[in-house]
Tab-separated table of C-alpha atoms and ligand atoms in Angstrom:
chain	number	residue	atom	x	y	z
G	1	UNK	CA	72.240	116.684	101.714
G	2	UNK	CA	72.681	119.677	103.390
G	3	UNK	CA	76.183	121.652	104.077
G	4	UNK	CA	75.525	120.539	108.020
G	5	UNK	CA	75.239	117.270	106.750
G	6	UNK	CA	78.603	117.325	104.622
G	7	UNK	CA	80.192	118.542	107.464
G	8	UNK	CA	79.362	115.525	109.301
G	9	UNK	CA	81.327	113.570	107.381
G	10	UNK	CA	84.588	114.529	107.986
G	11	UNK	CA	85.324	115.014	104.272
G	12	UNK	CA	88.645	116.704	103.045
G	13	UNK	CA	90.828	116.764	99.660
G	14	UNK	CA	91.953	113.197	99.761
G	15	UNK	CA	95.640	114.398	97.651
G	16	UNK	CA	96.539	117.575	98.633
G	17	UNK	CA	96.487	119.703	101.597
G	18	UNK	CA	93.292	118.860	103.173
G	19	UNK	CA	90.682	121.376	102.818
G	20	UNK	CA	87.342	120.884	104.451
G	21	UNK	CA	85.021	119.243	101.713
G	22	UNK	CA	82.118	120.998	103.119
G	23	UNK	CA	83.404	124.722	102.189
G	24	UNK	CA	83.679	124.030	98.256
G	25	UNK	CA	79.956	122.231	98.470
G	26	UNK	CA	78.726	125.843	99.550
G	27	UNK	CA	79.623	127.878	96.405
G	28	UNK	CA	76.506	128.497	94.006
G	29	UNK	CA	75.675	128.574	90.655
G	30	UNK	CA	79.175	126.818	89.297
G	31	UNK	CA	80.566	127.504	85.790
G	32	UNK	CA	82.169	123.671	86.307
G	33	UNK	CA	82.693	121.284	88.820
G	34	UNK	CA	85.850	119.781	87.782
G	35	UNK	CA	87.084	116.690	88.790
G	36	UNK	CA	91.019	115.542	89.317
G	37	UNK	CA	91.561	111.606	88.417
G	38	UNK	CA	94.600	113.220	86.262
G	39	UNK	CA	96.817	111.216	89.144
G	40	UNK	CA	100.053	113.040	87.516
G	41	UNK	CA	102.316	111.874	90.097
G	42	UNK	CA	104.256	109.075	88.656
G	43	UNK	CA	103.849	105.457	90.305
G	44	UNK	CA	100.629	106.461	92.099
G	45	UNK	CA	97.071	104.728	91.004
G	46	UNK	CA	94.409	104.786	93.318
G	47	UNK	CA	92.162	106.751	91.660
G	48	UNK	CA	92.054	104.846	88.660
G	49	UNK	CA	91.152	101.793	91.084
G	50	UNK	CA	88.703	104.034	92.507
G	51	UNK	CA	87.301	104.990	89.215
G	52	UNK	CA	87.060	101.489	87.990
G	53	UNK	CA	85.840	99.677	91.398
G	54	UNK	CA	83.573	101.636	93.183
G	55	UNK	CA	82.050	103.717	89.982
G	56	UNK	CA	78.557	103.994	90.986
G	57	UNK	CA	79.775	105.492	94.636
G	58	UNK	CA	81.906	107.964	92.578
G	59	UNK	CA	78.881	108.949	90.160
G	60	UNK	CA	76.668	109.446	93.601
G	61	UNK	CA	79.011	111.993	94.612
G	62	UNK	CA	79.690	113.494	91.980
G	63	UNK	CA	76.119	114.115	91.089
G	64	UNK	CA	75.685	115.350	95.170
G	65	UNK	CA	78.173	117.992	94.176
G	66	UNK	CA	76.608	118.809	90.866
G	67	UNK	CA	73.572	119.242	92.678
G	68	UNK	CA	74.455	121.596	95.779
G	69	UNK	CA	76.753	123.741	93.538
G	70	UNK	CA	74.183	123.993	90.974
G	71	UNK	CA	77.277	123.610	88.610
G	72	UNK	CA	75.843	123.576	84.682
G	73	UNK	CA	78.617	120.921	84.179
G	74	UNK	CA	81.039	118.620	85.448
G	75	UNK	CA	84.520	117.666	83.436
G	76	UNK	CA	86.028	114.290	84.464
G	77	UNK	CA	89.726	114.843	84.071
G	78	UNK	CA	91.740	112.355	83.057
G	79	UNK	CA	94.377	111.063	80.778
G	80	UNK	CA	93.386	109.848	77.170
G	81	UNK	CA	96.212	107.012	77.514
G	82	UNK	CA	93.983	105.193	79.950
G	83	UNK	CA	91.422	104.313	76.844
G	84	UNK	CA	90.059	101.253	78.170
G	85	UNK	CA	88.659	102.927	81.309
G	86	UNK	CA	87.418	105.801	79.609
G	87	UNK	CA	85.515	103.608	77.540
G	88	UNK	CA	84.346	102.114	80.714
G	89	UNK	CA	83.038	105.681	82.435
G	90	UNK	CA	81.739	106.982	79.085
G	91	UNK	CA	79.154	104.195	79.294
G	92	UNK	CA	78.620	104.192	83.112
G	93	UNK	CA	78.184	108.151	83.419
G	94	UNK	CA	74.809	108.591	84.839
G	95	UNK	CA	73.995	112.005	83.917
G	96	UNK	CA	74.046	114.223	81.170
G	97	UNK	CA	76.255	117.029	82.637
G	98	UNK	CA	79.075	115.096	82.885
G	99	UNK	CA	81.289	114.826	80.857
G	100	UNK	CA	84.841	113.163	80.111
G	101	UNK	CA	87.837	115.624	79.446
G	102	UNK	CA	90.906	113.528	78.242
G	103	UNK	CA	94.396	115.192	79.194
G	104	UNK	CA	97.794	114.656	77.791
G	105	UNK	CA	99.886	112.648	79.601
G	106	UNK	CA	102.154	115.843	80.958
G	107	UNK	CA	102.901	116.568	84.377
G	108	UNK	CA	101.437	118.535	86.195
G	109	UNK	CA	98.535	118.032	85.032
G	110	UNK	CA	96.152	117.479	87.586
G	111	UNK	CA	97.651	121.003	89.432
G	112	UNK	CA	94.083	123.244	89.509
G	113	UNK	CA	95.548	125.468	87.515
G	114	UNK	CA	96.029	123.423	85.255
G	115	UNK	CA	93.087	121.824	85.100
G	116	UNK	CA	90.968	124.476	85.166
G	117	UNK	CA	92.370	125.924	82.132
G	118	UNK	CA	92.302	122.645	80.115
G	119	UNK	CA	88.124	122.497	80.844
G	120	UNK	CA	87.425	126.453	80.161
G	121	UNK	CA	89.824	127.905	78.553
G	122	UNK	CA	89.926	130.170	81.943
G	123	UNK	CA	92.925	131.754	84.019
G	124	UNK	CA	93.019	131.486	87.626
G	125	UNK	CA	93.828	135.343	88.754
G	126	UNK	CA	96.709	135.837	90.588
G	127	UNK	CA	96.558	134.624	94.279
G	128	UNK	CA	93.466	133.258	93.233
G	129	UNK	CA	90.997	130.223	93.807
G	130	UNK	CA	89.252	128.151	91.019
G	131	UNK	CA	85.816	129.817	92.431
G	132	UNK	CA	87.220	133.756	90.818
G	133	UNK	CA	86.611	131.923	87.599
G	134	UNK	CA	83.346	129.440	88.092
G	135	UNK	CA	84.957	126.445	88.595
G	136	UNK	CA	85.062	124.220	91.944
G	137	UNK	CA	87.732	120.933	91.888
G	138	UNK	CA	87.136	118.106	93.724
G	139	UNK	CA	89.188	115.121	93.561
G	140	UNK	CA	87.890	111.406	93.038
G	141	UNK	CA	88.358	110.021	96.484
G	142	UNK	CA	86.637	112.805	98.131
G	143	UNK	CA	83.749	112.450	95.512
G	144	UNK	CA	83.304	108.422	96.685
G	145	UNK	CA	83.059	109.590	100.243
G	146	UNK	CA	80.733	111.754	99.218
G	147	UNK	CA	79.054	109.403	97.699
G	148	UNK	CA	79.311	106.335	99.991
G	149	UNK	CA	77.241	108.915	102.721
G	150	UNK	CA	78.998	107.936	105.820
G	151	UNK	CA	81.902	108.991	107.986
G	152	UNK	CA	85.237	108.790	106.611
G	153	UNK	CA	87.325	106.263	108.497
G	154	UNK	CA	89.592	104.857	105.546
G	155	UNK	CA	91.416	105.768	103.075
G	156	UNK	CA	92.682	104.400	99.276
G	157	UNK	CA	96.028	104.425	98.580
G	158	UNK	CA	98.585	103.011	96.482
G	159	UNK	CA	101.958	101.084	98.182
G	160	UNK	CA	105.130	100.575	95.441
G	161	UNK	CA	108.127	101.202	95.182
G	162	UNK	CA	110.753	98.675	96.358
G	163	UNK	CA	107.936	95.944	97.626
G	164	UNK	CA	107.215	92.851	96.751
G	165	UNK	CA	103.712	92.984	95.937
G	166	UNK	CA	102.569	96.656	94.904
G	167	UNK	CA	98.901	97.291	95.081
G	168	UNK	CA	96.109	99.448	96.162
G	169	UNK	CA	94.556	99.123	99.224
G	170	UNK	CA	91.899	100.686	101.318
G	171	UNK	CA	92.543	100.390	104.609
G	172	UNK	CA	91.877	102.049	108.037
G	173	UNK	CA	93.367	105.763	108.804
G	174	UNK	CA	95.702	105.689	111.511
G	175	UNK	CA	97.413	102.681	110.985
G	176	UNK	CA	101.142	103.135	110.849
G	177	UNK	CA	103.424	103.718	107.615
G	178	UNK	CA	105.045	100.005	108.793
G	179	UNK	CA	101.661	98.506	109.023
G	180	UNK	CA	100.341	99.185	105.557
G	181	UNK	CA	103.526	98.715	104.076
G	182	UNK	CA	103.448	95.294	105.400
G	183	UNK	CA	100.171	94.726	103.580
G	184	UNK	CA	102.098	95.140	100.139
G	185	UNK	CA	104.670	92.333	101.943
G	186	UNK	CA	107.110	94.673	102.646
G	187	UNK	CA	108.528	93.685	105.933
G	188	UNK	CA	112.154	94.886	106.304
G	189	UNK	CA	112.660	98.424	106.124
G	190	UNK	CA	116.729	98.403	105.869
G	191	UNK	CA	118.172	100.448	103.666
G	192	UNK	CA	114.970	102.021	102.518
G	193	UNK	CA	113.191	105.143	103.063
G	194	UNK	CA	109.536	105.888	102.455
G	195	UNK	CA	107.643	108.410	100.859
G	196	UNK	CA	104.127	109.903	101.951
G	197	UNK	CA	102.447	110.560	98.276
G	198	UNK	CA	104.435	111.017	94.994
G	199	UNK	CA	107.633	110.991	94.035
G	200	UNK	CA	107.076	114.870	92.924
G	201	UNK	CA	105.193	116.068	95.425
G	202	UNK	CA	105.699	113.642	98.575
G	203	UNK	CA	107.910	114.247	101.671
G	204	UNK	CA	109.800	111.441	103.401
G	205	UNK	CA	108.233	109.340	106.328
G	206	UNK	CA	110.515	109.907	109.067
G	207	UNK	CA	109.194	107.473	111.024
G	208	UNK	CA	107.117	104.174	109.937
G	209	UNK	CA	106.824	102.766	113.552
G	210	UNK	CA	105.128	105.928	114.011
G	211	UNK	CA	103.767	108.322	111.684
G	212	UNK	CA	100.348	107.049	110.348
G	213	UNK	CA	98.202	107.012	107.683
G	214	UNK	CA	96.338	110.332	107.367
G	215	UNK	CA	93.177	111.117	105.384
G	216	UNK	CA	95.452	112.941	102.966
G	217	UNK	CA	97.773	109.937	102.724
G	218	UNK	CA	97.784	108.852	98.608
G	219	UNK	CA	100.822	106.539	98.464
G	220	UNK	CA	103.585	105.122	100.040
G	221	UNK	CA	106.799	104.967	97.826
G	222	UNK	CA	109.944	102.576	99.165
G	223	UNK	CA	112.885	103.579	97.797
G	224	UNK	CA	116.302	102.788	98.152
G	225	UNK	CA	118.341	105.259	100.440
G	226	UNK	CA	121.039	105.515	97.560
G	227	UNK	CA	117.886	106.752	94.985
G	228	UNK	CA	118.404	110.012	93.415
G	229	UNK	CA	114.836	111.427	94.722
G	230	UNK	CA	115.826	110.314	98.879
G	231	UNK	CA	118.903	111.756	98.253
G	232	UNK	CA	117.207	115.347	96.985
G	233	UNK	CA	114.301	114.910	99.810
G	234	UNK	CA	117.085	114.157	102.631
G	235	UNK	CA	119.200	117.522	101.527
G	236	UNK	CA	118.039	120.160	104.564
G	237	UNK	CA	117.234	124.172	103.716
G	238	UNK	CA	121.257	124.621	105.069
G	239	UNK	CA	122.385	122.151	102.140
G	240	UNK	CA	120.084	122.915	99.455
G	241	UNK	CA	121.218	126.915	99.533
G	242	UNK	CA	125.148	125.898	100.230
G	243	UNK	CA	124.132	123.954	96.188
G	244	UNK	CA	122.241	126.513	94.999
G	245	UNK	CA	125.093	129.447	95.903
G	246	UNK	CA	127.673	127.017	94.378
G	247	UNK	CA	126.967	125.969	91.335
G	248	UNK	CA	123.660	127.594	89.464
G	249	UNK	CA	125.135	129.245	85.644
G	250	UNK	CA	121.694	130.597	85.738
G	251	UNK	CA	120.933	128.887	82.287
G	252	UNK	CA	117.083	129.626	82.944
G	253	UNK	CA	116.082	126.300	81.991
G	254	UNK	CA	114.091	126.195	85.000
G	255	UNK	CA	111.565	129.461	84.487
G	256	UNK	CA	111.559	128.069	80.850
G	257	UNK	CA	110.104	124.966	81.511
G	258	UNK	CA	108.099	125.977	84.970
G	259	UNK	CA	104.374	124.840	84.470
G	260	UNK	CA	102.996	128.163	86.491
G	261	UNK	CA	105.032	129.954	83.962
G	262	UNK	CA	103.926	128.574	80.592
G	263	UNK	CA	100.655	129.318	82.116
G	264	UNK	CA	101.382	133.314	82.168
G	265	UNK	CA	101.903	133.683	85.985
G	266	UNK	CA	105.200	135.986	87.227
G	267	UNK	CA	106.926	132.940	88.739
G	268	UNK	CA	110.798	132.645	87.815
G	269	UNK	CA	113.073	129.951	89.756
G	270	UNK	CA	116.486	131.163	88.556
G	271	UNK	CA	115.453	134.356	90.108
G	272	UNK	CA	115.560	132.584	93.520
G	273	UNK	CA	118.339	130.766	92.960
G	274	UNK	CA	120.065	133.924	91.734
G	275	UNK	CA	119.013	135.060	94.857
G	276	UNK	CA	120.138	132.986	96.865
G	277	UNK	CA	123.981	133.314	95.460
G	278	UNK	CA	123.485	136.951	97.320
G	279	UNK	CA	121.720	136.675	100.167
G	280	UNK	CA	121.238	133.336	102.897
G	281	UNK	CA	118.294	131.580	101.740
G	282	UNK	CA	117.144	133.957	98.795
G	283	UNK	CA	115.382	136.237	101.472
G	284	UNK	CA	115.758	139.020	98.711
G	285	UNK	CA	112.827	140.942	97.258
G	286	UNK	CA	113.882	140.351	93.665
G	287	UNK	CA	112.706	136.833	93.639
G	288	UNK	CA	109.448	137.894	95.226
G	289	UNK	CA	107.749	136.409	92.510
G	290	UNK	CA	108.136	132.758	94.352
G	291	UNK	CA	105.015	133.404	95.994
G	292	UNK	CA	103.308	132.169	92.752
G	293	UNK	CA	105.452	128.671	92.847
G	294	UNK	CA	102.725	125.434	93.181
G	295	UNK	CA	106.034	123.463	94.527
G	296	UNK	CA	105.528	121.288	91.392
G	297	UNK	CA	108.788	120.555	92.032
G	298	UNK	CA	109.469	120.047	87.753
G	299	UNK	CA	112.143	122.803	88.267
G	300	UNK	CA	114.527	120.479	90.917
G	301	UNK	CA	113.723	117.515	89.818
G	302	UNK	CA	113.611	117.579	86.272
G	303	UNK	CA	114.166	120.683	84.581
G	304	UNK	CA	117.536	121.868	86.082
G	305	UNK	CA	120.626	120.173	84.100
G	306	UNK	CA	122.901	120.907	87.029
G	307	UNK	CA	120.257	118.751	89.660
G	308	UNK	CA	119.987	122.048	91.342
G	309	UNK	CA	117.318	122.927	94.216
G	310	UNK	CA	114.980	125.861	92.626
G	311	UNK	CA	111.480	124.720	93.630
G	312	UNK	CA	113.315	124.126	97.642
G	313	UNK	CA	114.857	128.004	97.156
G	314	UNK	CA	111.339	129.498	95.781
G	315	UNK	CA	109.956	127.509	98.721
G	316	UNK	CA	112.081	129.261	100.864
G	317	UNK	CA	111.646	132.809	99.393
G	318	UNK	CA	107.518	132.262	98.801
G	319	UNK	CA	107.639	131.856	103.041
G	320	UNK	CA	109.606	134.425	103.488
G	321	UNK	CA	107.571	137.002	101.790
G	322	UNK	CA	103.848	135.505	102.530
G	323	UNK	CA	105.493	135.502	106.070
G	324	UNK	CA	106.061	139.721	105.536
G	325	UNK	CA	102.135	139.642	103.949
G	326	UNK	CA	102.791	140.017	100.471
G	327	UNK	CA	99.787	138.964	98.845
G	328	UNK	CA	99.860	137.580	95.212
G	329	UNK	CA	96.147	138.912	94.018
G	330	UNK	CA	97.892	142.357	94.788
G	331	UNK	CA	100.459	141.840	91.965
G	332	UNK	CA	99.845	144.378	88.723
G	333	UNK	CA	98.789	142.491	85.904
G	334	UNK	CA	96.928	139.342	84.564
G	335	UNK	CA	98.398	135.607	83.750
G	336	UNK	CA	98.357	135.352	79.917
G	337	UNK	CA	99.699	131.809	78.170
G	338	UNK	CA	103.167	131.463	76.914
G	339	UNK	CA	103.153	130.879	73.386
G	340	UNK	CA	105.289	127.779	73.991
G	341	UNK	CA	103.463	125.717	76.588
G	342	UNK	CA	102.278	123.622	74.505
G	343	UNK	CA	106.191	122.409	73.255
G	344	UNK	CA	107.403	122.715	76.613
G	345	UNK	CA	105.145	120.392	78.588
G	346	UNK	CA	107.071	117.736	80.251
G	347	UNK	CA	105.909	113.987	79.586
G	348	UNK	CA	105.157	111.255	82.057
G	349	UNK	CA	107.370	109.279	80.307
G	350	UNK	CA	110.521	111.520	80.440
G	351	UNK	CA	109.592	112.132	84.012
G	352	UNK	CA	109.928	108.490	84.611
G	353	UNK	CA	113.260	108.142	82.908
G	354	UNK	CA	114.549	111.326	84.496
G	355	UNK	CA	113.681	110.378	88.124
G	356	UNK	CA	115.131	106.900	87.380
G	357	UNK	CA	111.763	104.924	88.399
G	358	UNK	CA	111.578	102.941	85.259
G	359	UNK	CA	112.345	100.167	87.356
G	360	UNK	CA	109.358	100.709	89.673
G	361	UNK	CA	106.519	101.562	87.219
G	362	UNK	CA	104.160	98.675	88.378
G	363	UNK	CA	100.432	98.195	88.033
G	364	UNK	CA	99.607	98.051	91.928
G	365	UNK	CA	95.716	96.501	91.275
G	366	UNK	CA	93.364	97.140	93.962
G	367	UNK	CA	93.501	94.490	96.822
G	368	UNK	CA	91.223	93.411	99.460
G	369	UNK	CA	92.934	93.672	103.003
G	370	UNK	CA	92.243	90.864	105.385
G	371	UNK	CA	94.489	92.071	107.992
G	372	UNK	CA	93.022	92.983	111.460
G	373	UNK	CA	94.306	96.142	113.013
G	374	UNK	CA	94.575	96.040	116.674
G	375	UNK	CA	95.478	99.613	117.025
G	376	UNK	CA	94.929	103.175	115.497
G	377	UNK	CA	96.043	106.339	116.663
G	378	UNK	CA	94.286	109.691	114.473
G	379	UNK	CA	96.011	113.041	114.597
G	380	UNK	CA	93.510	115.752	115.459
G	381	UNK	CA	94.566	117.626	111.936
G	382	UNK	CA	94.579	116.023	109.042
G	383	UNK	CA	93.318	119.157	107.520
G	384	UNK	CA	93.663	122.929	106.580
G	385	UNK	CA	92.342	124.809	109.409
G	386	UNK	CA	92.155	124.103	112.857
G	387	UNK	CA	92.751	120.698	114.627
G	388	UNK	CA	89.116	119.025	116.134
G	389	UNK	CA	88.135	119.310	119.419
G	390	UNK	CA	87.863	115.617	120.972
G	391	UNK	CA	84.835	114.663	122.410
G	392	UNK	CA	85.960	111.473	124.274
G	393	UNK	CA	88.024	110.289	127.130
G	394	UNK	CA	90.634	108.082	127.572
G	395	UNK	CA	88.445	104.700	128.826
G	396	UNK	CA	85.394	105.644	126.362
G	397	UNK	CA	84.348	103.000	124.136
G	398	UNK	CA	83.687	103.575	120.439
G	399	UNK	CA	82.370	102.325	117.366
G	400	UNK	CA	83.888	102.502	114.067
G	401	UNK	CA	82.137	105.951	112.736
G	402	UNK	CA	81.663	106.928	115.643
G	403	UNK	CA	82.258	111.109	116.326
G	404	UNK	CA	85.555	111.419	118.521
G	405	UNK	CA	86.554	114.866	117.433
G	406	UNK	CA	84.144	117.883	116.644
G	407	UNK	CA	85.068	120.880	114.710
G	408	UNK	CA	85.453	123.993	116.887
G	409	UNK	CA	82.522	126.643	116.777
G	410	UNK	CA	83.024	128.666	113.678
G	411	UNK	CA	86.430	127.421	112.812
G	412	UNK	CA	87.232	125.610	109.111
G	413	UNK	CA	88.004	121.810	110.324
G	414	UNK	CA	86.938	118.256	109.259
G	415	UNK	CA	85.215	116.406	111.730
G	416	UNK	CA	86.812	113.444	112.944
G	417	UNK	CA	85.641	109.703	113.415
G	418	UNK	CA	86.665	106.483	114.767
G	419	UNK	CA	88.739	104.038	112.014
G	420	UNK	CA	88.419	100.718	114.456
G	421	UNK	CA	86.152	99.930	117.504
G	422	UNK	CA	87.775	99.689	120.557
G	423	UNK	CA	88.619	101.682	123.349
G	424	UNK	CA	90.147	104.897	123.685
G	425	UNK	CA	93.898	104.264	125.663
G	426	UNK	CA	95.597	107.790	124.766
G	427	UNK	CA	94.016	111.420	124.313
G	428	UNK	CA	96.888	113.945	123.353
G	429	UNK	CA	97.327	117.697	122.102
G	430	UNK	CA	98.020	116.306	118.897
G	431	UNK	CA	96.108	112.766	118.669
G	432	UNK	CA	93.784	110.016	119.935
G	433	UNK	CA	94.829	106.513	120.001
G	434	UNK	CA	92.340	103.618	119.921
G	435	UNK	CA	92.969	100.043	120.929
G	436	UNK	CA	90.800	96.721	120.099
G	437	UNK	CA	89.478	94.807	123.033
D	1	SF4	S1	118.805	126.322	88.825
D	1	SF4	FE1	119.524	124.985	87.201
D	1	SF4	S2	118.059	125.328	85.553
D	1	SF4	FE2	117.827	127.020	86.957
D	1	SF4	S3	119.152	128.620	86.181
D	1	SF4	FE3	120.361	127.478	87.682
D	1	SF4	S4	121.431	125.917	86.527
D	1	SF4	FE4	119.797	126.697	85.192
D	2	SF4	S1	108.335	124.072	91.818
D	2	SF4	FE1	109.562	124.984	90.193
D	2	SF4	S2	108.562	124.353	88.316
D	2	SF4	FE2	107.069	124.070	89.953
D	2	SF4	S3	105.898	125.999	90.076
D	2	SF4	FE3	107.619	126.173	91.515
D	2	SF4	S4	109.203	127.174	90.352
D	2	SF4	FE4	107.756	126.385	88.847
């Protein structure tokens, strides 16, 4: 397949941010493709459903990517405490550059950092991409996309939490946050609120009769208003630095235990929050180093004693100074490991116990939807770079695949297809809604 061809696809990173598939399938001669099914985030499991369901679609991909990045090997990363489908892969791999690369059960562990240093032995420079250092990291959904060779008009995703029946799904994108979660039989949303991916790394749904499912969509969590994590994710920027002025004894427990730091990068949270005891919203150049936070979010949610905001004060600080164009690669220096990473990783299963989801730690098996969707409506970004151009009217009829949104001449985009057939009924700046006959 060639990169035009890619392109067609509308691939992106199914977990993260978003970036355009197409752009990593263009790098040459690859040290190691790496691929993320660490699925860190507590609760979440669609990759493993992935990985175990649709395994030849996965292997397709994966060997596509192999293939156009000319990579001498691929590393499938993933936790040795899921033995039974390891066994499973090791006998299903279909190629001799792939191999398996069992991880501890830490978190983060599928951060690319991360990985990449767990395959090669490699540091990511600072302000740097995987590529610096030979490796490319693709994630497993993306890699069945890949493989399955058509447009990408649904997407996995696990729904848990407070439901009644948690599962995996695959179902169409732009269906809303109340319409999937209805699929897990969660039907009353009162006194719940809803998070968009994991508990660590998710943001709150603010609304379910309206926000959709997006091609970066991994989970839906429902949660109690009165849980710890909805009461940290409903805290605004004003609240989190009137908490972090009042109450920080700047212990350090924080940089001590910060995954970007164990890993030999300049990144120190109780800087920031030190900063931010001085100065509104730690806009101070001695906590400059919170350009090189991942927003793990280990630091606020588990490392702090106090249940202090770091990771939401580096935030703050890390846009403040990109937004004044300091650039991390231009920092002296060169990440070397902290002799005590390897004591200091945090476990999944003090994770679980800290965030107080022991309660919610279900299977959530892949399940087949029967559902009918009668209407879809698919924001024009769902992607780093700039949103597609549509290509239809409102009237048009479509096909399920079918183009609807082309990525601009020479701009980085994902091109964007039809979920349903139907006709088009709304065409906005930001979206373009679809409706059954
Ligand atoms: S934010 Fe929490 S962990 Fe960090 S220095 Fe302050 S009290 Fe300690
Ligand atoms: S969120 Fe906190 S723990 Fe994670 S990288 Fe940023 S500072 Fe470190």
């Amino acid at each position: 397949m060639a990169e035009n061809s890619f392109s067609q696809l509308g691939l992106v990173g199914c977990g993260g941010a978003g970036f355009p598939t197409q752009v990593k399938l263009t790098a040459n001669n690859v040290e190691a493709l790496i691929v993320n099914a660490a699925e860190c985030e507590p609760l979440l499991h669609k990759d493993k459903e992935i990985l175990k369901h649709c395994t030849a679609d996965f292997f397709k991909g994966l060997v596509t990517s192999i293939d156009a990045t000319r990579a001498k090997a691929a590393h499938i990363g993933i936790k040795k405490k899921y033995s039974e489908l390891i066994a499973y892969l090791e006998k299903a791999i279909p190629d001799k550059r792939i191999k398996l690369l069992p991880l501890g059960d830490f978190y983060p562990a599928g951060d690319e950092y991360e990985l990449v240093y767990e395959a090669t032995g490699k540091l990511i420079p600072y302000g740097g991409i995987p590529l610096n250092v030979g490796c490319v990291v693709m994630n497993v959904e993306t890699l069945l996309n890949l493989g399955r060779n058509k447009p990408v008009t649904t997407k996995f995703l696990t729904i848990t939490g407070q439901v009644p029946h948690p599962c995996t799904v695959e179902i169409p994108i732009g269906i809303t946050i109340r319409e999937a979660l209805s699929i897990a039989g969660l039907t009353k949303l009162d006194g719940l609120k809803i998070i968009d991916g994991g508990p660590m790394m998710g943001k709150l749904v603010a609304d379910p009769e309206i926000d959709v499912v997006s091609k970066t969509c991994g989970g839906l969590i429902a949660l109690p208003v009165e849980h710890i994590l909805i009461q940290k994710m409903t805290r605004g920027d004003h609240k989190n630095s009137r908490i972090a002025r009042s109450a920080c004894d700047q212990c350090t427990d924080c940089s001590e235990l910060c995954p970007r730091a164990l890993l030999g990068y300049p990144i120190r949270p109780h800087k920031a929050m030190r900063t931010a005891q001085l100065t509104p919203y730690a806009k101070s150049d001695y906590a400059i180093d919170s350009v090189f936070c991942s927003e793990c979010g280990l630091c606020s949610l588990f490392s702090c004693p106090e249940d202090l905001p770091p990771r939401e004060m580096c935030m703050i600080s890390k846009r403040f100074h990109l937004g004044k164009g300091v650039k991390p690669a231009e920092f002296a220096g060169q990440p070397q490991v902290h002799p005590m990473r390897n004591a200091r990783r945090v476990s999944i299963e003090r994770l679980f116990k800290k965030l107080a989801l022991l309660d919610y730690n279900h299977k959530a098996p892949l399940q087949q939807v029967t559902q009918r969707f009668e209407k879809v409506t698919l924001p024009l970004k769902m992607h780093i770079g700039a949103p597609v151009t549509p290509i239809v009217k409102v009237g048009d009829q479509v096909k399920v695949g079918q183009l609807i949104g082309a990525v601009p001449e020479g701009k980085l985009g994902a091109a964007l297809h039809a979920s349903i057939s139907g006709k088009v009924t709304a065409l906005t700046d930001r979206a373009i809604t679809i409706a059954r006959d």
